Amino acid sequence: MPVVFEIDVDPYLQARRARHIQGSIAVAKFERLVDALQRDEGDVEVDIDFSSGARGRPQFQLAVKATLSAECQRCLSDFNFVVSSVKTMLVVKDAAAIENVPAECEPVLVLEDELLSLMAVIEDELLLSLPAMPKHDDCQMAVDSNSYDDGDEEEELEERVNPFAVLSQLKKK
């Protein structure tokens, strides 16, 4: 039976049951993510492991991995890149508790009587894993900016006239 990530879950109940959820989701199901990509092809591999952490607080380890497509910001061609992330998410009941979350965990605010949207958490993690300026690792630009030299730069320096040269000539008189 395929895993359905589109449902909302009670993270407190899932942690008490030590539930483990694993499966894949089509990239096309993430609306905000698709807006940042060139194509909405492929799947996102997801592994979520709920548990009770320190002091019995519910937490879950979220692992996502996907091959996504973007436009290289150097050469403007499409390329694929791998996004892989593993985070420990600590469920907190109120905003004040966020300050007490250990540095190795990410806080997830879920009120005690509310449900957690797994799709939103997964999509947020994917969006945070995207590079700010996507580019090929070995991008071959049409024109290499370091090797481009037209020789005009030296001519411009020679042709430039110092505006104070006239003043220095008047000063000599």
Short mmCIF file of C-alpha atoms in Angstrom, two decimals:
data_model
loop_
_atom_site.label_atom_id
_atom_site.label_comp_id
_atom_site.label_asym_id
_atom_site.label_seq_id
_atom_site.Cartn_x
_atom_site.Cartn_y
_atom_site.Cartn_z
CA MET A 1 0.00 0.00 0.00
CA PRO A 2 1.52 3.37 -1.01
CA VAL A 3 2.20 5.94 1.68
CA VAL A 4 -0.01 9.03 1.54
CA PHE A 5 1.88 12.14 2.66
CA GLU A 6 -0.94 14.55 1.78
CA ILE A 7 -2.73 13.87 5.05
CA ASP A 8 -2.10 15.83 8.23
CA VAL A 9 -0.89 13.87 11.24
CA ASP A 10 -0.87 14.28 15.00
CA PRO A 11 2.88 14.49 15.77
CA TYR A 12 2.32 13.77 19.47
CA LEU A 13 0.51 10.51 18.69
CA GLN A 14 3.03 9.55 15.99
CA ALA A 15 5.92 10.10 18.43
CA ARG A 16 4.25 7.98 21.12
CA ARG A 17 3.80 5.19 18.56
CA ALA A 18 7.37 5.65 17.22
CA ARG A 19 5.95 5.66 13.69
CA HIS A 20 8.24 5.37 10.69
CA ILE A 21 6.98 6.66 7.32
CA GLN A 22 8.87 6.11 4.10
CA GLY A 23 7.92 6.68 0.49
CA SER A 24 8.12 8.94 -2.52
CA ILE A 25 6.13 11.95 -3.69
CA ALA A 26 5.96 13.41 -7.20
CA VAL A 27 7.74 16.77 -7.46
CA ALA A 28 4.67 18.12 -9.28
CA LYS A 29 2.65 17.93 -6.02
CA PHE A 30 4.74 20.71 -4.44
CA GLU A 31 3.31 23.95 -5.87
CA ARG A 32 5.80 26.37 -4.30
CA LEU A 33 8.76 24.16 -5.21
CA VAL A 34 7.65 23.77 -8.83
CA ASP A 35 7.61 27.58 -9.17
CA ALA A 36 11.35 27.61 -8.39
CA LEU A 37 12.24 24.82 -10.86
CA GLN A 38 12.52 24.46 -14.63
CA ARG A 39 10.55 21.20 -14.76
CA ASP A 40 8.27 19.36 -12.37
CA GLU A 41 9.57 15.89 -13.20
CA GLY A 42 10.80 13.22 -10.83
CA ASP A 43 10.09 12.10 -7.30
CA VAL A 44 11.16 13.13 -3.83
CA GLU A 45 12.27 10.26 -1.60
CA VAL A 46 11.07 10.87 1.97
CA ASP A 47 11.91 9.11 5.22
CA ILE A 48 10.28 10.33 8.46
CA ASP A 49 11.02 8.70 11.80
CA PHE A 50 8.92 9.91 14.75
CA SER A 51 10.17 9.41 18.31
CA SER A 52 10.10 10.89 21.79
CA GLY A 53 13.24 12.93 22.33
CA ALA A 54 14.74 14.52 25.41
CA ARG A 55 12.22 15.05 28.21
CA GLY A 56 9.66 13.04 26.23
CA ARG A 57 9.13 15.82 23.69
CA PRO A 58 7.95 14.59 20.29
CA GLN A 59 10.45 14.87 17.48
CA PHE A 60 11.03 13.40 14.07
CA GLN A 61 13.95 12.93 11.76
CA LEU A 62 13.15 14.10 8.25
CA ALA A 63 15.29 12.88 5.35
CA VAL A 64 14.54 14.09 1.83
CA LYS A 65 16.36 13.38 -1.41
CA ALA A 66 15.46 14.45 -4.92
CA THR A 67 16.95 15.21 -8.30
CA LEU A 68 15.59 18.59 -9.38
CA SER A 69 16.02 20.78 -12.46
CA ALA A 70 17.00 24.43 -12.57
CA GLU A 71 18.33 27.02 -14.97
CA CYS A 72 22.07 27.67 -14.68
CA GLN A 73 22.55 31.33 -13.83
CA ARG A 74 25.80 31.48 -15.82
CA CYS A 75 24.92 29.88 -19.15
CA LEU A 76 21.08 29.82 -18.83
CA SER A 77 20.76 26.16 -19.78
CA ASP A 78 18.83 23.52 -17.85
CA PHE A 79 20.68 21.16 -15.54
CA ASN A 80 19.82 18.62 -12.86
CA PHE A 81 21.12 18.72 -9.31
CA VAL A 82 20.61 16.56 -6.25
CA VAL A 83 19.05 17.91 -3.08
CA SER A 84 19.64 15.82 0.01
CA SER A 85 18.83 16.84 3.57
CA VAL A 86 18.51 15.16 6.94
CA LYS A 87 17.12 17.22 9.83
CA THR A 88 15.87 16.50 13.31
CA MET A 89 12.66 18.44 13.91
CA LEU A 90 11.49 19.07 17.46
CA VAL A 91 7.76 19.65 17.91
CA VAL A 92 6.99 22.61 20.20
CA LYS A 93 3.61 23.69 21.59
CA ASP A 94 4.11 27.46 21.70
CA ALA A 95 6.39 30.21 20.44
CA ALA A 96 8.10 30.60 23.83
CA ALA A 97 9.36 27.01 23.64
CA ILE A 98 11.18 27.72 20.37
CA GLU A 99 13.95 29.51 22.29
CA ASN A 100 14.71 26.32 24.23
CA VAL A 101 15.19 24.11 21.18
CA PRO A 102 18.73 22.66 20.99
CA ALA A 103 20.94 23.92 18.15
CA GLU A 104 21.00 20.51 16.45
CA CYS A 105 17.20 20.52 16.06
CA GLU A 106 14.79 22.59 14.00
CA PRO A 107 11.62 23.73 15.79
CA VAL A 108 8.21 22.92 14.35
CA LEU A 109 5.35 24.79 16.00
CA VAL A 110 2.27 22.58 16.38
CA LEU A 111 -0.33 23.38 19.00
CA GLU A 112 -1.38 20.39 21.08
CA ASP A 113 -4.81 20.06 19.45
CA GLU A 114 -3.61 20.77 15.88
CA LEU A 115 -2.29 18.50 13.18
CA LEU A 116 1.01 18.68 11.30
CA SER A 117 1.01 18.96 7.51
CA LEU A 118 3.75 16.61 6.35
CA MET A 119 3.60 18.01 2.81
CA ALA A 120 4.25 21.55 4.06
CA VAL A 121 7.21 20.45 6.20
CA ILE A 122 8.71 18.42 3.34
CA GLU A 123 8.23 21.26 0.85
CA ASP A 124 9.75 23.80 3.25
CA GLU A 125 12.81 21.60 3.67
CA LEU A 126 13.19 21.22 -0.09
CA LEU A 127 12.87 24.97 -0.64
CA LEU A 128 15.48 25.68 2.03
CA SER A 129 17.83 23.19 0.35
CA LEU A 130 17.70 24.93 -3.04
CA PRO A 131 20.81 26.88 -4.03
CA ALA A 132 20.39 30.67 -4.10
CA MET A 133 22.17 30.89 -7.47
CA PRO A 134 21.89 27.53 -9.24
CA LYS A 135 24.77 26.81 -11.62
CA HIS A 136 26.61 23.89 -13.14
CA ASP A 137 29.65 22.73 -11.21
CA ASP A 138 31.58 22.67 -14.48
CA CYS A 139 29.73 25.40 -16.38
CA GLN A 140 31.29 26.27 -19.74
CA MET A 141 30.04 29.75 -20.55
CA ALA A 142 29.83 30.84 -24.19
CA VAL A 143 32.29 33.64 -23.36
CA ASP A 144 34.72 33.17 -20.51
CA SER A 145 34.82 36.50 -18.67
CA ASN A 146 38.41 35.91 -17.49
CA SER A 147 39.85 35.34 -20.96
CA TYR A 148 37.89 38.05 -22.76
CA ASP A 149 40.20 40.89 -23.85
CA ASP A 150 39.49 43.27 -26.69
CA GLY A 151 42.44 45.63 -26.10
CA ASP A 152 40.23 48.72 -25.82
CA GLU A 153 41.01 49.15 -22.15
CA GLU A 154 44.64 50.22 -22.77
CA GLU A 155 43.62 52.61 -25.55
CA GLU A 156 41.06 54.25 -23.27
CA LEU A 157 43.73 54.87 -20.64
CA GLU A 158 46.05 56.50 -23.17
CA GLU A 159 43.30 58.67 -24.67
CA ARG A 160 42.04 59.96 -21.35
CA VAL A 161 42.94 63.56 -20.81
CA ASN A 162 43.63 64.84 -17.35
CA PRO A 163 41.26 67.79 -16.79
CA PHE A 164 43.82 69.46 -14.55
CA ALA A 165 46.57 69.40 -17.19
CA VAL A 166 45.42 72.83 -18.41
CA LEU A 167 45.72 74.23 -14.89
CA SER A 168 49.26 72.91 -14.52
CA GLN A 169 50.23 74.66 -17.78
CA LEU A 170 48.73 77.95 -16.53
CA LYS A 171 50.57 77.57 -13.25
CA LYS A 172 53.91 77.34 -15.09
CA LYS A 173 53.33 80.73 -16.77
#
